[in-house]
XYZ file of C-alpha atoms in Angstrom:
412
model
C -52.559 3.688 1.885
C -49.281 4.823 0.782
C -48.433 5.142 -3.246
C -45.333 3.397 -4.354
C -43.768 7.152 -4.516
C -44.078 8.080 -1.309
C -43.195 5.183 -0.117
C -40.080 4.880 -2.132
C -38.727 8.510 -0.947
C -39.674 7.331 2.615
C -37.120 4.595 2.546
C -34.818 6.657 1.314
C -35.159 9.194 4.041
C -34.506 6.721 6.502
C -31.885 4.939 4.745
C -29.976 8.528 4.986
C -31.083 9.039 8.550
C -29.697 5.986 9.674
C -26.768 4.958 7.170
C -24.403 8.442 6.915
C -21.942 8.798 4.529
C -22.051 6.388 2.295
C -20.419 8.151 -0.550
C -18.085 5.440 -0.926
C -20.602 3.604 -2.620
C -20.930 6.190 -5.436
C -19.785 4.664 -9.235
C -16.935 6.479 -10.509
C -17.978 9.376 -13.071
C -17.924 8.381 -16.621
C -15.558 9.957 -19.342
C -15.760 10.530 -22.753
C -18.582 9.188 -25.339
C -18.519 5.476 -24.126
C -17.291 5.954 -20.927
C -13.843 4.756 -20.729
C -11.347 6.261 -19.084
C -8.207 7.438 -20.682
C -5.112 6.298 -20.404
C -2.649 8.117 -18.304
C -1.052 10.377 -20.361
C 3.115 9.369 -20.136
C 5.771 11.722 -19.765
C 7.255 13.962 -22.246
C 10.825 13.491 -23.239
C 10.465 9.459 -23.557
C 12.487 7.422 -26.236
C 10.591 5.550 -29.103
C 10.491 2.084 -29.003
C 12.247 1.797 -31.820
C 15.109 4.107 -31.766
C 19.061 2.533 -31.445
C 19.801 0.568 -28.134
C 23.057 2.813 -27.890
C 22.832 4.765 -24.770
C 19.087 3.923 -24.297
C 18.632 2.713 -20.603
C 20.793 5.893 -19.598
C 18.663 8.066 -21.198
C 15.887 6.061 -19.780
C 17.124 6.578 -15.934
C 17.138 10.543 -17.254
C 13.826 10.513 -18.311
C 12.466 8.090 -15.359
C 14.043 10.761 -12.565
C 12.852 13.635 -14.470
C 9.155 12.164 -14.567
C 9.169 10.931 -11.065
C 10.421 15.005 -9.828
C 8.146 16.741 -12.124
C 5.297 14.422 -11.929
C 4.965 14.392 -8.040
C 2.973 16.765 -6.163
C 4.443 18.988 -3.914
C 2.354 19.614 -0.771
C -0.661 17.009 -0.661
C -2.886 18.871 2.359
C 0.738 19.441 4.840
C -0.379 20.124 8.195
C 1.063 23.568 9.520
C 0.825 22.295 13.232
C 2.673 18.935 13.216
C 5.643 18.992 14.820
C 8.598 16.604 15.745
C 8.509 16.863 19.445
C 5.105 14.808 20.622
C 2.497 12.954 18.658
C -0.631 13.782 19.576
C -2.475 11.097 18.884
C -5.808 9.227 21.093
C -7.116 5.890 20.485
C -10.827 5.753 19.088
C -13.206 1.998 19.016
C -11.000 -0.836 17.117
C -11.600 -0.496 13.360
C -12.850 -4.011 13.147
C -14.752 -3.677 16.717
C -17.757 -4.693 14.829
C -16.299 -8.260 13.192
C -12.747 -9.489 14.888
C -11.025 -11.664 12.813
C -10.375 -15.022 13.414
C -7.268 -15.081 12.658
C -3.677 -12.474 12.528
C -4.834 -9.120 11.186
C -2.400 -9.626 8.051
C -3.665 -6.397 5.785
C -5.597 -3.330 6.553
C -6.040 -0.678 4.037
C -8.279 2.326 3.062
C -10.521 3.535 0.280
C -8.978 6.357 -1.392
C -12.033 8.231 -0.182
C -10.988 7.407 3.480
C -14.311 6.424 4.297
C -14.322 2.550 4.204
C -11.376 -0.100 5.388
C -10.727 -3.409 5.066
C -9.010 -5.905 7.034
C -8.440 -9.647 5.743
C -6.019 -12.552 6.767
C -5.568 -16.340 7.147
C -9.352 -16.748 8.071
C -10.013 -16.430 4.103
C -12.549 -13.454 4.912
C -11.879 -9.727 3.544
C -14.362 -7.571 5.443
C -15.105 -3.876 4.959
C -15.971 -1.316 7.276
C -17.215 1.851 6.825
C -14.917 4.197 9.050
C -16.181 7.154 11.301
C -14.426 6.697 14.415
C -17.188 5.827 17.105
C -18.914 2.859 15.672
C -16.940 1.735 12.360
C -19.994 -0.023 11.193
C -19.311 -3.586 9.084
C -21.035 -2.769 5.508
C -20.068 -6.828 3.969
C -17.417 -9.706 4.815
C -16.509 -11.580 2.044
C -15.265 -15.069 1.937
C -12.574 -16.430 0.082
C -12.742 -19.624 -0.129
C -8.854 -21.977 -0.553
C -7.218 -18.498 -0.134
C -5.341 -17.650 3.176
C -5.125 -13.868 2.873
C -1.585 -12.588 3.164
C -1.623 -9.201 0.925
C -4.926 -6.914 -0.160
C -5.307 -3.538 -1.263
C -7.719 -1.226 -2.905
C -7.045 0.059 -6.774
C -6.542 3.881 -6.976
C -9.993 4.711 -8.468
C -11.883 2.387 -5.356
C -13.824 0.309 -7.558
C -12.031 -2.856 -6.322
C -9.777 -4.381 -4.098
C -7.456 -7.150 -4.786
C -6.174 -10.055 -2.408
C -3.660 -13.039 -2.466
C -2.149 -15.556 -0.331
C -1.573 -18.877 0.277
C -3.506 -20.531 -2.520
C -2.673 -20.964 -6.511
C -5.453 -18.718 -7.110
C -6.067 -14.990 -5.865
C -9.119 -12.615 -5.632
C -10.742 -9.968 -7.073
C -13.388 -7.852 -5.131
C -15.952 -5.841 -7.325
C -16.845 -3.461 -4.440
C -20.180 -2.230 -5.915
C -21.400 -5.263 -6.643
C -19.742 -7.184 -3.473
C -18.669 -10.146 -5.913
C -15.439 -11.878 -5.615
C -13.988 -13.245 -8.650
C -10.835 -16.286 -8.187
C -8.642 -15.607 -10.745
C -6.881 -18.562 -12.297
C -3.239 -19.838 -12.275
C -1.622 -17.431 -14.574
C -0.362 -20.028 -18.348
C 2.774 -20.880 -17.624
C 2.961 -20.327 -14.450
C 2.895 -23.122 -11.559
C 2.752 -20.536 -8.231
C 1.918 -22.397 -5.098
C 1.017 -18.988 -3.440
C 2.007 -15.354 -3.477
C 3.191 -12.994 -1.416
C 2.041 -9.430 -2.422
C -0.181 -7.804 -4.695
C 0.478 -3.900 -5.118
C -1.739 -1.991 -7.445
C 0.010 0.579 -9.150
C -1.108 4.556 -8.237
C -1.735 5.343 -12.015
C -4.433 2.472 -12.286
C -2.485 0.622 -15.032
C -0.437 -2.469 -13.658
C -0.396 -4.474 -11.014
C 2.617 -6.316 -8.703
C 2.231 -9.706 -8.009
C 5.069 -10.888 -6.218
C 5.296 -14.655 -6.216
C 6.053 -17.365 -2.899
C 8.949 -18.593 -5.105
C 10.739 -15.106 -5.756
C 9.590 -14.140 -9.135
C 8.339 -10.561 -9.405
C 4.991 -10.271 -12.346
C 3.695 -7.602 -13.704
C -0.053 -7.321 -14.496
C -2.996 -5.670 -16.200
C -5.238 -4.142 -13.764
C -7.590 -4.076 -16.685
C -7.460 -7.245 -17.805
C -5.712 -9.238 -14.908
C -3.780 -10.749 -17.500
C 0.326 -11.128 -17.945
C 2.317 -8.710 -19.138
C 5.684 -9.295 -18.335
C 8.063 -11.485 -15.719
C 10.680 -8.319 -14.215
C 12.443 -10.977 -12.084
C 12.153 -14.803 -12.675
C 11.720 -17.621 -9.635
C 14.695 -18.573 -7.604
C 13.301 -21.206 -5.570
C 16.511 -22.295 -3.969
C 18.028 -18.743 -3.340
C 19.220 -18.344 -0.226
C 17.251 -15.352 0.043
C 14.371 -16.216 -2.350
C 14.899 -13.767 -4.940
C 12.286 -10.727 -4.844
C 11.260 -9.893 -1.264
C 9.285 -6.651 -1.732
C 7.969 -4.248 -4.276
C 6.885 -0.110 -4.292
C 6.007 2.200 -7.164
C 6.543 5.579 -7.801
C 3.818 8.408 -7.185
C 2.759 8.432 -10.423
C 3.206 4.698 -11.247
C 5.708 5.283 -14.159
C 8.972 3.317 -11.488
C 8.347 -0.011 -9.959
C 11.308 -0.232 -7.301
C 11.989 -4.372 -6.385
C 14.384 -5.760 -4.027
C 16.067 -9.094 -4.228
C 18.660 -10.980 -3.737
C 21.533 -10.420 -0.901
C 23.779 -7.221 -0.422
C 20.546 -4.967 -0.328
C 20.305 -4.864 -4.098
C 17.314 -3.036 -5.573
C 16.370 -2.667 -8.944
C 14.167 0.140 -10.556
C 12.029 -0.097 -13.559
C 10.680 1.262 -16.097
C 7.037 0.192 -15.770
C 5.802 1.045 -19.677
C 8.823 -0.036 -21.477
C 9.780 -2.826 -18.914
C 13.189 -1.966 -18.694
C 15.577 -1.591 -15.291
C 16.799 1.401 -15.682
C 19.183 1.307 -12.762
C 20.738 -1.351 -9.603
C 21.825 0.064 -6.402
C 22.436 -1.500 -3.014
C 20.265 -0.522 0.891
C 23.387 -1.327 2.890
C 21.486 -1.168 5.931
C 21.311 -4.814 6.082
C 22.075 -8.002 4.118
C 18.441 -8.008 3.080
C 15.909 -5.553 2.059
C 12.237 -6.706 3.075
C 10.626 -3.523 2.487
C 10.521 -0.299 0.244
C 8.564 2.797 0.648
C 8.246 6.005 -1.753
C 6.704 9.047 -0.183
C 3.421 10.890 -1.922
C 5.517 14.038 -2.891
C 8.157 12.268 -4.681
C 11.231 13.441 -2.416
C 12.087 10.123 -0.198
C 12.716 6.696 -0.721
C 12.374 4.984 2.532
C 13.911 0.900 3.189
C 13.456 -1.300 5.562
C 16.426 -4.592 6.408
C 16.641 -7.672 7.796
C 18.672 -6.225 10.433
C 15.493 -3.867 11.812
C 17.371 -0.880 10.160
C 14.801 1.719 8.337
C 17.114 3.988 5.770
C 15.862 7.262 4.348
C 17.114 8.411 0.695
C 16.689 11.095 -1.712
C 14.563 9.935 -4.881
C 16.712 11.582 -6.718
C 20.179 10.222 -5.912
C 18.757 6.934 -5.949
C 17.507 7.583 -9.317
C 20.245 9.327 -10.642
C 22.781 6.196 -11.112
C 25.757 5.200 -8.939
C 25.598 4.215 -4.657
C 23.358 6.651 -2.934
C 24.228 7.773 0.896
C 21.353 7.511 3.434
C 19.720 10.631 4.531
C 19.322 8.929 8.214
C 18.972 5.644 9.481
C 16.528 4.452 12.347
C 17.916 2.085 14.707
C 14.788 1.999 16.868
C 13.788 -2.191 15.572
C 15.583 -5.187 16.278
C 14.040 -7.918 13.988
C 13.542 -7.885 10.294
C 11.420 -4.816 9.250
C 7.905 -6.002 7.681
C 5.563 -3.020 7.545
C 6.826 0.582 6.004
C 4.902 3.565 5.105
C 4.883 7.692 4.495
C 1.258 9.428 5.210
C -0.153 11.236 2.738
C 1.708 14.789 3.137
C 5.229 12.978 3.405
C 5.801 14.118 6.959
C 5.658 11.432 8.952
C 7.347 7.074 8.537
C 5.995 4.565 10.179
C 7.864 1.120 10.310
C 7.119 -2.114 12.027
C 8.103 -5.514 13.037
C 5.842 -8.680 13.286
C 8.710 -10.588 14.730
C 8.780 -8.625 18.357
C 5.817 -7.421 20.676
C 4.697 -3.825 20.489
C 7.760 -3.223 17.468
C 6.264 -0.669 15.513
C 7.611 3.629 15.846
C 6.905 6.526 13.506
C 9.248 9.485 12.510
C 9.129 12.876 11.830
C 10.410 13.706 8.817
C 11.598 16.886 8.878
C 13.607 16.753 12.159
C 14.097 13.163 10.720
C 13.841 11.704 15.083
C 11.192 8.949 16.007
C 8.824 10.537 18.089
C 9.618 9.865 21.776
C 5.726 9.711 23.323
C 4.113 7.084 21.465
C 3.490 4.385 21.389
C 4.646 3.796 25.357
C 4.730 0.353 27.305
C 1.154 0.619 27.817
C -0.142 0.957 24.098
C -1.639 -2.715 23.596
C -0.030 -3.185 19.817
C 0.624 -6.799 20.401
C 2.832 -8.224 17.392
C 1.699 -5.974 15.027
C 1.333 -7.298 11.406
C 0.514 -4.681 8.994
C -0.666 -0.532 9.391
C -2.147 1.637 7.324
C -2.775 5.331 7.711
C -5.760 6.749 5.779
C -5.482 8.786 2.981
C -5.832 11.786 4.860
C -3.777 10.916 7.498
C -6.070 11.849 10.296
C -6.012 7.698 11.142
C -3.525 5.093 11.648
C -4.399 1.532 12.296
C -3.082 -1.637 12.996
C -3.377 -5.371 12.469
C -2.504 -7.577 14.792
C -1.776 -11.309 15.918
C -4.630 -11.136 18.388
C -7.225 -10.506 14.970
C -8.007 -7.063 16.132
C -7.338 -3.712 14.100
C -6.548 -0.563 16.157
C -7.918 2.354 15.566
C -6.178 5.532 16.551
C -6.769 9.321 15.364
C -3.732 11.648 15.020
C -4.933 15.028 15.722
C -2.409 16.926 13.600
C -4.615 16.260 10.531
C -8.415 16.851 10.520
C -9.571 14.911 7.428
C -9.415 10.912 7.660
């Protein structure tokens, strides 16, 4: 007969033999006496709240560039072998091989750890997987009931993961636990559904961009209100903000809205725009990217046009001149993203089959090899690539998520 010992460390042994790397799973480390984290520490030259408005938002677009150049790291993991000519990349088992969805693949997005996904859309259901490639193993699905996922992403630190849609209410996932919380109609508020929810990098705030155009800033903490950056405009003809990005280090929020291409960037502490310039790559901006390292500020139009900046002339006041523009999309640009070392854009339309192409950087061409007639992308709806880099996946309308491994990078 076995003692409750040995039988306890026998479970455990083949918990580990059969359930690998589940570090993901591991509660975040605990600082300081009580264990609360501290808050991130801002950036030195800032203006007091109280001193004289004279002057103040310039010196605040001075202080918001300098922060955003200083503050960004400058290599995150580069790979030396990368190059502009041909992506090597192979497909591996779909990510969500193990659970389709039931519906279009609308988000997929990774731990920070790069060792779990999730995928989520219109079939109310955010499921996770935990990621290795070969089997991509389904660790919990959970429903969401009255919300048709549109927008979900993890918070920096991977404790939770937040999700909105269609619905007046939207969700947040306690990953260790695996309990879903509805949050409420925000007082004041009457949103029939939302767009977007971005999660800022620093762990502080969160977007919420609303179905009617108004663009809210939130407590992660608390999920509660702090401040409306742009209010509704239900009968715009463009219905006012269309997409949000911060900074690297949280401290910008960059929202576009309106027509002409106008984007604003704000101060996220002091909740002040510190500066309006125009994308004229199209009438409308639908998307806006910021790469890890702090050097590029990536757009994406109405027209299908992706435009590359400089973070810094954007940032430093007045019209900045694109870098480069990619013509390679015809429809209205609706996914956009840099991978981790800032090498590589990938940009995608939902609105036309297989629309999707990533860019090298440095040469600043779309890689010619991939994807090719025969890559089965479907009408892609969203793509991710893990925080490593060494995946890329895709959502789309068919309810299956992609998997493919880019063999430039070697971690996921």
């Amino acid at each position: 007969v076995l003692g409750g010992k040995e039988y306890e460390a026998r479970l455990r042994a083949q918990f580990a033999a059969t359930q690998p790397a589940t570090g993901w799973a591991e509660m975040p480390a605990r600082r300081g006496a009580k264990g609360k984290q501290r808050r991130p520490k801002q950036p030195a030259g800032g203006a007091s709240s109280d001193e004289d408005s004279d002057g103040a938002v310039e010196k605040l677009a001075a202080e918001a560039q300098e922060a955003l150049l200083r503050g960004a790291p400058s290599l995150l993991g580069r790979s030396d072998a990368i190059s502009g000519q041909e992506l090597a990349v192979k497909r591996t088992v779909d990510l969500n091989a193990a659970a389709a969805s039931n519906s279009a693949v609308n988000c997929v997005a990774w731990h920070p750890n790069g060792q779990l996904a999730l995928t989520a859309g219109f079939d109310k259901t955010l499921r996770l997987f935990r990621v290795d490639g070969t089997r991509n193993t389904l660790l919990q699905s959970v429903h969401l009931p009255k919300l048709q996922v549109a927008s979900a992403a993890f918070s920096s630190d991977g404790a939770r993961a937040f999700a909105c849609g269609r619905g007046r209410q939207w969700a947040c996932v306690d990953l260790h636990s695996g309990r879903a919380t509805m949050m409420p109609p925000l007082p004041g508020r009457e949103e029939a559904g939302y767009r977007e929810v971005v999660p800022s990098p620093d762990g502080a705030t969160i977007a919420l961009l609303c179905d009617s155009g108004a663009l809210l800033l939130l407590s992660q903490k608390s999920r509660t209100l702090l401040a409306t950056l742009q209010p509704s405009e239900p009968t715009a003809r463009f219905g006012g903000c269309q997409c949000v990005a911060y900074s690297p280090d949280g401290a910008l929020l960059f929202a576009s809205g309106g027509g002409n291409g106008r984007v604003q960037v704000w101060d996220v502490r002091r909740r002040v725009c510190v500066h309006t310039w125009h994308d004229a790559s199209g009438v409308r901006t639908t998307r806006i990217a910021l790469s890890p390292d702090g050097r590029y500020v990536a757009t994406g139009s109405d027209a299908g046009v992706v435009a590359l900046y400089e973070t810094a002339a954007v940032v430093a006041g007045g019209e900045p001149k694109a870098l480069k523009e990619f013509m390679n999309v015809r429809t209205a640009i609706t996914a956009l993203a840099f991978n981790h070392s800032s090498e590589l854009l990938a940009f995608a339309s939902k609105y036309a089959k297989a629309s999707m192409r990533v860019a090298h950087l440095a040469t600043r061409r779309v890689y010619p090899n991939w994807p090719t007639s025969k890559t089965p992308l479907k009408y892609v709806q969203s793509f991710a690539f893990s925080p490593g880099s060494g995946y890329l996946s895709f959502g789309n309308d068919k309810g299956a998520a992609l998997l493919y491994r880019l063999n430039h990078f070697e971690a996921a």
